[in-house]
CSV table of C-alpha atoms and ligand atoms in Angstrom, one decimal:
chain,number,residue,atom,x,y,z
A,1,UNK,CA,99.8,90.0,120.4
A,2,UNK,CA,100.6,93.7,119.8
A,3,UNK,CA,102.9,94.4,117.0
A,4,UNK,CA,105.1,96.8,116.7
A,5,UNK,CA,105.7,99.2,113.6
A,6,UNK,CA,109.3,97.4,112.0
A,7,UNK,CA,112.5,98.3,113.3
A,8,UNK,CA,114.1,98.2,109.7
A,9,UNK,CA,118.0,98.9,108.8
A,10,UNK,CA,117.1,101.0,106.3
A,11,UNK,CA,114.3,103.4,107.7
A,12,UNK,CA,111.8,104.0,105.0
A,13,UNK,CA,111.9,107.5,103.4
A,14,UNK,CA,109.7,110.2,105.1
A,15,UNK,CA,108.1,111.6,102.0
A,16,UNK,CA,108.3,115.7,101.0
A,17,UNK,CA,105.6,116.9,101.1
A,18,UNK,CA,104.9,119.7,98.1
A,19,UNK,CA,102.9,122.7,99.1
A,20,UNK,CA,99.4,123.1,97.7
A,21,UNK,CA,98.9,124.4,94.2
A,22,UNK,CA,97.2,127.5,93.9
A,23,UNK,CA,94.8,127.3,91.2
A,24,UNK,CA,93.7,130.8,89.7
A,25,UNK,CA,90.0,131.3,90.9
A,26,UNK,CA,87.4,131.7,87.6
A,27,UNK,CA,84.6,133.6,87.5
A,28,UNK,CA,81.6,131.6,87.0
A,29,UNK,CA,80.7,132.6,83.4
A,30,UNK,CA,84.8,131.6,82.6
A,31,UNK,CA,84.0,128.0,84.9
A,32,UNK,CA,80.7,126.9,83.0
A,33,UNK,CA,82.5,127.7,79.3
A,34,UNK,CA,85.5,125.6,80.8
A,35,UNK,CA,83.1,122.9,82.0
A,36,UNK,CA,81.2,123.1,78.6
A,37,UNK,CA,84.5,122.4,76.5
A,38,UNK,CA,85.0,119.6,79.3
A,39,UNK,CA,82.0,117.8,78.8
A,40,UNK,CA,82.6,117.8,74.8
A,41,UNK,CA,85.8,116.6,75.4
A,42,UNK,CA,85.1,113.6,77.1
A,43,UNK,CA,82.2,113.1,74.4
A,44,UNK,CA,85.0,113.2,71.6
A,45,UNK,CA,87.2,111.1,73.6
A,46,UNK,CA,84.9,108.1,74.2
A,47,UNK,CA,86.2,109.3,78.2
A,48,UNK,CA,84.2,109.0,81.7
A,49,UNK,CA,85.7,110.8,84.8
A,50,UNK,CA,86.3,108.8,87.5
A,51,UNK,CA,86.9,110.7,90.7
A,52,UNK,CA,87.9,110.4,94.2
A,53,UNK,CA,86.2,112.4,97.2
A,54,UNK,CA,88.8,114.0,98.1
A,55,UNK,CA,89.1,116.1,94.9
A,56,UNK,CA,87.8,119.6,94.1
A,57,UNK,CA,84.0,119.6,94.4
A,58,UNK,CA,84.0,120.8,90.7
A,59,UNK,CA,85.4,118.2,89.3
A,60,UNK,CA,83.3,115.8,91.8
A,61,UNK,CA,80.5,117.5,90.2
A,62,UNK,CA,81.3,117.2,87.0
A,63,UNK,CA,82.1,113.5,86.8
A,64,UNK,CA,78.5,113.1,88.3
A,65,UNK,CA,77.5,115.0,85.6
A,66,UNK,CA,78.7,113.2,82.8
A,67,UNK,CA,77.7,109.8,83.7
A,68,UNK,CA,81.2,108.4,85.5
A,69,UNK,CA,82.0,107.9,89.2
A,70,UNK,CA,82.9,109.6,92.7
A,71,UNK,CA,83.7,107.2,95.2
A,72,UNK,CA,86.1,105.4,97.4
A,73,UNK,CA,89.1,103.9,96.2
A,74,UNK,CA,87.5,100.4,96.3
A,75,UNK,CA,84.5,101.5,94.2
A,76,UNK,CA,86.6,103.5,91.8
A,77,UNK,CA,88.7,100.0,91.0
A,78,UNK,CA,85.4,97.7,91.0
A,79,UNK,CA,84.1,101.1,88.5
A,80,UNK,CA,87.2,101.4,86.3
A,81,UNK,CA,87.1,97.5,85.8
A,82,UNK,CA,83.4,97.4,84.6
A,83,UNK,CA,83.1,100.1,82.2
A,84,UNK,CA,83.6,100.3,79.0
A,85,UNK,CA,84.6,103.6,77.9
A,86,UNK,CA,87.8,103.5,76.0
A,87,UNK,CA,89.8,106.2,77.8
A,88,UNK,CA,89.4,106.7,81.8
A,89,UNK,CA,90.7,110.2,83.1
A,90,UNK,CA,91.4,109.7,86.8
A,91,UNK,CA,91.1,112.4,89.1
A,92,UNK,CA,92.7,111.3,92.1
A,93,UNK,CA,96.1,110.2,93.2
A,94,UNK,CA,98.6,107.8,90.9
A,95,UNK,CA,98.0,105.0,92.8
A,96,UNK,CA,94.2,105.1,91.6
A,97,UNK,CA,95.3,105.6,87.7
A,98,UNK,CA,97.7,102.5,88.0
A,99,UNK,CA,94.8,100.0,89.8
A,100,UNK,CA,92.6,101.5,86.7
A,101,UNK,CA,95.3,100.6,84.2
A,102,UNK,CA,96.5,97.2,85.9
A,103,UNK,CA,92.4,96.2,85.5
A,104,UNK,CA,92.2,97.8,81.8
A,105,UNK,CA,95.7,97.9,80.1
A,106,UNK,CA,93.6,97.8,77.0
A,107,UNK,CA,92.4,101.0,77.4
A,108,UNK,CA,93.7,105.0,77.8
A,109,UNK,CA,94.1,105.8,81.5
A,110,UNK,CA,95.1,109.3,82.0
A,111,UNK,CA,95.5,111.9,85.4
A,112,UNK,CA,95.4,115.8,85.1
A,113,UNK,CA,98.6,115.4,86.8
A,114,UNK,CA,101.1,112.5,86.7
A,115,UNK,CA,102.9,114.2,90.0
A,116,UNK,CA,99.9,113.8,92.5
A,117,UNK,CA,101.2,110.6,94.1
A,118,UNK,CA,100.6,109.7,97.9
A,119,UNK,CA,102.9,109.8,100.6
A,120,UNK,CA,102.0,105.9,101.6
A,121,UNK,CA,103.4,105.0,97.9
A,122,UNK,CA,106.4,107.0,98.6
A,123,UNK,CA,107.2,105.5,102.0
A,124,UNK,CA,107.5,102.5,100.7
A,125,UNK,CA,109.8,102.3,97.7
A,126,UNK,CA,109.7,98.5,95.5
A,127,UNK,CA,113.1,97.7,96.4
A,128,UNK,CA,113.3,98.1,100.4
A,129,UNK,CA,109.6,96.5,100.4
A,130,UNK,CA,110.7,93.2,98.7
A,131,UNK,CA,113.6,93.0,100.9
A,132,UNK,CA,111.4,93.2,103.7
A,133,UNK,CA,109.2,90.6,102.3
A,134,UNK,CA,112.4,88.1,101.7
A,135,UNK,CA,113.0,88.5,105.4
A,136,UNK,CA,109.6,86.9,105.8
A,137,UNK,CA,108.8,84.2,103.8
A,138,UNK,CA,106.2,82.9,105.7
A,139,UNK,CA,104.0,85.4,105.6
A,140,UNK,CA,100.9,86.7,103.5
A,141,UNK,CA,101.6,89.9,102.1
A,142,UNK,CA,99.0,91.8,102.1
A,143,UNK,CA,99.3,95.9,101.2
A,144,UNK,CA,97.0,98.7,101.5
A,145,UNK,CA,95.8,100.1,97.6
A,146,UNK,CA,98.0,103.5,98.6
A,147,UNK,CA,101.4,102.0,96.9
A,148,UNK,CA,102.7,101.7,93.7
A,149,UNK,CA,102.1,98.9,90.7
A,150,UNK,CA,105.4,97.5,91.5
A,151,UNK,CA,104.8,97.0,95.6
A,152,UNK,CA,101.2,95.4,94.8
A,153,UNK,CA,103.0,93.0,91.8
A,154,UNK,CA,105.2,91.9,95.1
A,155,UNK,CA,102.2,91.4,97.3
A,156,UNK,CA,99.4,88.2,97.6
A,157,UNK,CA,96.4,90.5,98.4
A,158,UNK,CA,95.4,94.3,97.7
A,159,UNK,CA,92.7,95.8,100.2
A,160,UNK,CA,91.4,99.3,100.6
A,161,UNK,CA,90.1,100.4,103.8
A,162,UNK,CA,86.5,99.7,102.9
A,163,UNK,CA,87.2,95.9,102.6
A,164,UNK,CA,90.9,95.6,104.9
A,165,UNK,CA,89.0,94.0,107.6
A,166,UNK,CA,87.0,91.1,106.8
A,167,UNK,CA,89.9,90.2,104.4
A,168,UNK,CA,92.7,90.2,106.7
A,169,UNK,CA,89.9,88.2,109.6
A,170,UNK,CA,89.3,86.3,106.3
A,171,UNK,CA,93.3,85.4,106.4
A,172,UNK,CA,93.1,84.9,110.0
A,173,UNK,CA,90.7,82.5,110.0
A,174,UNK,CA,92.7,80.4,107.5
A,175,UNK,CA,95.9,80.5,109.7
A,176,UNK,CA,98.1,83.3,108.1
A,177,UNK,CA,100.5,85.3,109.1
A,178,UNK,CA,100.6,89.1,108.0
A,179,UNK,CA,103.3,91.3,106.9
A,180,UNK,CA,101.2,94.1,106.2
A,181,UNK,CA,101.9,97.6,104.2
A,182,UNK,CA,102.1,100.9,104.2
A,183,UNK,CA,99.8,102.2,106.9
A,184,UNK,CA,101.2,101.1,109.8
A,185,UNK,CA,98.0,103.0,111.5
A,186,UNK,CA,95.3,101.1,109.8
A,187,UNK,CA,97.9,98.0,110.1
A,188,UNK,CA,97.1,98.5,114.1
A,189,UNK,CA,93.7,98.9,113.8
A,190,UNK,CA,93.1,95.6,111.6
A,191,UNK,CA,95.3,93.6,114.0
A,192,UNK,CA,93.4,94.7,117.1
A,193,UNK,CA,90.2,93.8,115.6
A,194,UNK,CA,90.9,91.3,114.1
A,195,UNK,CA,93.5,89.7,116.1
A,196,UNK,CA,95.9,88.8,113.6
A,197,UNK,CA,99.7,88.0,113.9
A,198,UNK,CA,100.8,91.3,111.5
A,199,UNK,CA,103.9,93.0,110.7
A,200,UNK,CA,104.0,95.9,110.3
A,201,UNK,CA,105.4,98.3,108.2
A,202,UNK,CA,106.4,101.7,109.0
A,203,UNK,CA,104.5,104.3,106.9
A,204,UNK,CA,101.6,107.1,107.3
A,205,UNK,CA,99.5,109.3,105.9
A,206,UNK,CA,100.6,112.8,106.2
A,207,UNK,CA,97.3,114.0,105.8
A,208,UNK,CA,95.5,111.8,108.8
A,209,UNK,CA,98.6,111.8,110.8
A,210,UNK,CA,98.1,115.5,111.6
A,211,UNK,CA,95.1,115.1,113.1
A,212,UNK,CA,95.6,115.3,117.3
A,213,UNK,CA,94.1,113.5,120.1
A,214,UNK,CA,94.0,116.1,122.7
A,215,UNK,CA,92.9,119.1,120.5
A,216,UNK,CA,90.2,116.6,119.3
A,217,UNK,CA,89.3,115.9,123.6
A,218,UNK,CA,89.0,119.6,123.3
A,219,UNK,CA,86.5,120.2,120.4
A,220,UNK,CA,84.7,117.3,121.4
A,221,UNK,CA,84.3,119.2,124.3
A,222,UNK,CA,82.7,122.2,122.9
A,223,UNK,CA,80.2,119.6,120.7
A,224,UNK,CA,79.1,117.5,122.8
A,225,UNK,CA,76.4,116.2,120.7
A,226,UNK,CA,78.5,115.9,117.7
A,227,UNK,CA,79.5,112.7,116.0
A,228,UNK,CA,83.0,111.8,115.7
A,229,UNK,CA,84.1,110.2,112.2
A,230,UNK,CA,87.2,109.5,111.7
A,231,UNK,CA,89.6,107.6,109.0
A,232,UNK,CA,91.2,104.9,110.3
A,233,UNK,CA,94.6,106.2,108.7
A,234,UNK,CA,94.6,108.1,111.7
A,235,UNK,CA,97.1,107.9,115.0
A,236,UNK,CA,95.4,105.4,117.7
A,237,UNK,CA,94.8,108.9,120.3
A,238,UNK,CA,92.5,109.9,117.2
A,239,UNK,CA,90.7,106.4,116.8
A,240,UNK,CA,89.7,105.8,120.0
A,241,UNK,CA,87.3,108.8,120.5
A,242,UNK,CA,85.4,107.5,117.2
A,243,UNK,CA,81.8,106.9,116.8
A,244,UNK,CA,82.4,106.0,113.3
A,245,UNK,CA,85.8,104.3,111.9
A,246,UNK,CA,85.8,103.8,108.4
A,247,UNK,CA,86.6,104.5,104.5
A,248,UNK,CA,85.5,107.7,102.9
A,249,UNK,CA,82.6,106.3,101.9
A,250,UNK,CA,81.7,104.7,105.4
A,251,UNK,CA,82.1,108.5,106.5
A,252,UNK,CA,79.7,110.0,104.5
A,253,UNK,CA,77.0,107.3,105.0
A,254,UNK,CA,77.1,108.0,108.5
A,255,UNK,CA,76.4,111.9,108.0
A,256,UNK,CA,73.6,110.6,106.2
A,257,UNK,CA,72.1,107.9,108.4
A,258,UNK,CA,73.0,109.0,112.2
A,259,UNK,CA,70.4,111.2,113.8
A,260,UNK,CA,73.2,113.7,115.0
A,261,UNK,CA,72.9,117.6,113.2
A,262,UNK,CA,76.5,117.9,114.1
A,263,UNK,CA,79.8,116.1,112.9
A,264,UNK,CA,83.7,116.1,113.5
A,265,UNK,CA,85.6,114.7,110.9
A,266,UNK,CA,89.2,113.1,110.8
A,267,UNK,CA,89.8,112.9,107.4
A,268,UNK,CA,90.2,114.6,104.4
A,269,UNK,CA,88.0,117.9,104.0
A,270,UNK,CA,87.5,117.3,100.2
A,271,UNK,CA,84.6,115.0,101.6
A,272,UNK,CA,82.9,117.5,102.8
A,273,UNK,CA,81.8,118.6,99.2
A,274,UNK,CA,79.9,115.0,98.8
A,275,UNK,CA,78.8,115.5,102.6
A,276,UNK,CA,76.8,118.4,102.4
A,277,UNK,CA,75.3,117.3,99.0
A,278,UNK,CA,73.9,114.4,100.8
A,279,UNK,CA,73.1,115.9,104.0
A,280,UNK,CA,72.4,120.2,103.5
A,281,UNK,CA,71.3,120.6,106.9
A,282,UNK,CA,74.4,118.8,109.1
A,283,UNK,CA,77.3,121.1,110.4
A,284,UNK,CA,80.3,119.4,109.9
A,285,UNK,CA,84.1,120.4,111.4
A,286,UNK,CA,87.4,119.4,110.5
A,287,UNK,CA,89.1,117.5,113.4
A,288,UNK,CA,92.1,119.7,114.7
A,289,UNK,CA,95.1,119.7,112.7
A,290,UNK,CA,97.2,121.2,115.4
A,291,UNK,CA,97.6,121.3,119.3
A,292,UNK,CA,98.5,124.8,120.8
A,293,UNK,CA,101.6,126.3,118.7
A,294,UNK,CA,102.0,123.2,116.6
A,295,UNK,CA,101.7,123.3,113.2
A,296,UNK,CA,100.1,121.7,110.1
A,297,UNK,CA,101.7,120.8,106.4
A,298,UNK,CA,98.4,119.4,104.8
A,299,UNK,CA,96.3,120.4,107.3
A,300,UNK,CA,93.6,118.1,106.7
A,301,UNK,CA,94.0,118.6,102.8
A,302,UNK,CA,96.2,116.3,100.5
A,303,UNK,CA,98.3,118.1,98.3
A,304,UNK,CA,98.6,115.7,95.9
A,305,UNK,CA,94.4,115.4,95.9
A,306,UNK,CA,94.8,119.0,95.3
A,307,UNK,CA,96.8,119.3,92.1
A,308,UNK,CA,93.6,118.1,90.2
A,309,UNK,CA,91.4,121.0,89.0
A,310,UNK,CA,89.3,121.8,86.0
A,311,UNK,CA,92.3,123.6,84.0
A,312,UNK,CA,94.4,120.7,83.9
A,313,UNK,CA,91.9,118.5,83.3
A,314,UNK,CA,90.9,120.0,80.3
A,315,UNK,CA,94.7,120.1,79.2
A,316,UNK,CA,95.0,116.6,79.5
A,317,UNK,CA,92.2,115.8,77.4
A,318,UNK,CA,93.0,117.9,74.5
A,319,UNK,CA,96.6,117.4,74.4
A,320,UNK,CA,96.3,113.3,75.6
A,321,UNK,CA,99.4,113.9,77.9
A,322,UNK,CA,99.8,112.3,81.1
A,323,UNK,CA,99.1,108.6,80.2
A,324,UNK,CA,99.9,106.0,82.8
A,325,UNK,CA,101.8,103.5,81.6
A,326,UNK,CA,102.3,100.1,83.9
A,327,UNK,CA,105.6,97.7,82.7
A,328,UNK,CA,103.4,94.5,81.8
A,329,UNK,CA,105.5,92.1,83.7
A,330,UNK,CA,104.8,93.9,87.1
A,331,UNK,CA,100.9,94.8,85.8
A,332,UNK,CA,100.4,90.8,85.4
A,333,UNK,CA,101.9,90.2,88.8
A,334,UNK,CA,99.7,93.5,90.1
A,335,UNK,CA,96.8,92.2,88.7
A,336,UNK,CA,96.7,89.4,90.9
A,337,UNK,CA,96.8,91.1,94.0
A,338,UNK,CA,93.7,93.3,93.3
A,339,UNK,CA,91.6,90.7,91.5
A,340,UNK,CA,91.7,88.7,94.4
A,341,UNK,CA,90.1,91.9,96.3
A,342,UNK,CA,87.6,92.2,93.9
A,343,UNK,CA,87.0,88.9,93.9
A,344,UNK,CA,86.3,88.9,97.6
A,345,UNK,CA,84.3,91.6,97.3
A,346,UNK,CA,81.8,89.9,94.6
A,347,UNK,CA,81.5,86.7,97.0
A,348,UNK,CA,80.9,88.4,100.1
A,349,UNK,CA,78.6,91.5,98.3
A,350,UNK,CA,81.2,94.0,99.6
A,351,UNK,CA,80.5,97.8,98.1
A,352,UNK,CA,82.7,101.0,98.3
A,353,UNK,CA,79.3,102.4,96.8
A,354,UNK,CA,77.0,104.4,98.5
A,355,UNK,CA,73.6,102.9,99.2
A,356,UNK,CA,70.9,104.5,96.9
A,357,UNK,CA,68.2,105.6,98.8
B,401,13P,P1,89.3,105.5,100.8
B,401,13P,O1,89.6,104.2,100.2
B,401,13P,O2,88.7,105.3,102.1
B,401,13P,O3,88.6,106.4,99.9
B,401,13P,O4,90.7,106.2,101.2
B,401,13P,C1,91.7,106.6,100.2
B,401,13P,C2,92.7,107.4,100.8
B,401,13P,O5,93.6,107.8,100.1
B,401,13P,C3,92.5,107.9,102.1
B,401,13P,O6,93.5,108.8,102.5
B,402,SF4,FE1,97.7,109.4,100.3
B,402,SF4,FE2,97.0,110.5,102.6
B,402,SF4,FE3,96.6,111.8,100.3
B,402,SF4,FE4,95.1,109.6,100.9
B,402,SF4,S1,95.1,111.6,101.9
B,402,SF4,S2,96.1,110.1,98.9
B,402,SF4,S3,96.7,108.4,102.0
B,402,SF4,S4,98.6,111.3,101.2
């Protein structure tokens, strides 16, 4: 059964989508003073970093540096629930802070920037999701870890895309029905591999959307002997020339482990900062943003990713600003939802970690 994205009477808001910030570039005897007051701040603040790989490669750096996290957004919630720092400053998108502060509301959560959302949350607003779920009663509602505390305390399962698969075929197995949110491209992908009855609903990522089918059949073209990688946030044209589909962290194991010295990758370009680290000799492009005259918004950068940067990072931890804070009756709700992932993940030794060599 092929399911179609929802035909809804309300048409779910097409996020705007801000332009990037430009961050003033420092010199590097200005970055390692910043970076020194950074590290001494977290050291005061009982704080770890935990970062996503999408961010700056500075900030990536630096929370390897100081003993906290770069990873997938499944490891960064299986992270933020087992340490034991007392404040966690995410570097990411709001969706990441909230699943740190839904697992720890004991503890300080905060985000250089309380505006970097995702434009996944903000196609799918609380309000016009639960009506949607009311209209289906019978299903399991299962939504992607891209939405806000509110949308997940409405919902029976969280997944990421590291661990949407064998859940949903997990589901399957057992009978259930699917009404499935916000990606309604990773939505397709899990239902044709899986097999799954799943409704859909009708939001993207503005970032993977961009990428193109044909200009990829082009550049492909030109690199024959490269490896295609691509996010399965993608559009289905995108998919279907993979060699790899997969989460972030997937991605980069596969520039790792495949013999290939060349690579074309459908996803964010941030990755390409833990990429290289791992794998200095690869050559790595960005998939094609744009066909001839089309143009990109993100191209193959998320704006919100971007608004994270050393300054504000240091702002936030001398001046404690930019806390997230979750209503408690929708973070006990919440809660639920991702536990259950997590919980699935420990029984079936599912890692958004990568392997250590
Ligand atoms: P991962 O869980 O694969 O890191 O993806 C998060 C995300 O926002 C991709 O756009
Ligand atoms: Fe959201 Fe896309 Fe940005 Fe990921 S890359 S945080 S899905 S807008």
């Amino acid at each position: 059964m092929k399911p179609e994205p929802i035909k809804f009477d309300q048409t779910p808001p097409r996020p705007k989508v801000p332009a990037h910030p430009v961050w003033p570039t420092l010199g590097a005897k200005k970055k390692s003073a910043l970076i020194r007051r950074i590290k001494d701040l977290l050291h005061a603040n009982h704080a770890i970093l935990v970062a996503h790989y999408y961010v700056d490669g500075d900030l990536q750096e630096l929370a390897e540096a100081t003993g906290g996290c770069v990873a997938d957004s499944l490891e960064m919630a299986r992270y933020g629930a087992a340490t034991d720092a007392e404040t966690i400053v995410v570097c990411g998108v709001r969706f990441m802070g909230e699943t740190a502060k839904i697992l720890n509301p004991e503890k300080r959560i905060l985000m250089p920037d309380l505006g970097a959302t995702c434009s996944l949350d903000e196609g799918c607003p609380a309000d016009l999701f639960s009506a949607f779920c009311d209209q289906h009663p019978d299903r399991r509602v299962v939504v992607y870890a891209n939405t806000s505390a509110a949308v997940k305390a409405r919902a029976d399962w969280m997944v990421t895309s590291g661990i949407a698969l064998p859940i949903v075929r997990h589901l399957h197995e057992q009978g259930e029905k699917i009404l499935w949110a916000p990606d309604k491209h990773l939505g397709r992908y899990v239902q044709q591999q899986t097999g799954a009855d799943m409704l859909l609903w009708d939001g993207s990522c503005v970032v993977h959307e961009e990428f193109k089918g044909f200009a990829l059949e082009r550049l492909r073209r030109l690199h024959p002997d490269a490896a295609t990688l691509v996010h399965p946030e993608s559009p289905e044209d995108v998919l279907r020339q993979a060699d790899v589909i997969g989460s972030t962290t997937r991605l980069i194991e596969a520039v790792t482990k495949m013999p290939n010295k060349e690579f074309i990758v459908a996803t964010d370009d941030g990755i390409f900062w833990k990429m290289r680290q791992l794998a200095p000799g690869k050559k790595l492009f960005s998939a094609p943003t744009a066909g001839a005259g089309a143009t990109c918004e993100s191209c193959a950068h998320c704006p919100w990713m971007a608004m994270n940067a050393l300054q504000n990072l240091e702002q936030v931890l001398i001046e404690g600003h930019n806390e997230i804070e979750v209503d408690e009756t929708i973070r006990e709700r919440a809660v639920l939802a991702i536990k259950r992932m997590l919980d699935f993940a420990t029984e079936h030794g599912i890692s958004g970690a990568l392997p250590r060599n």
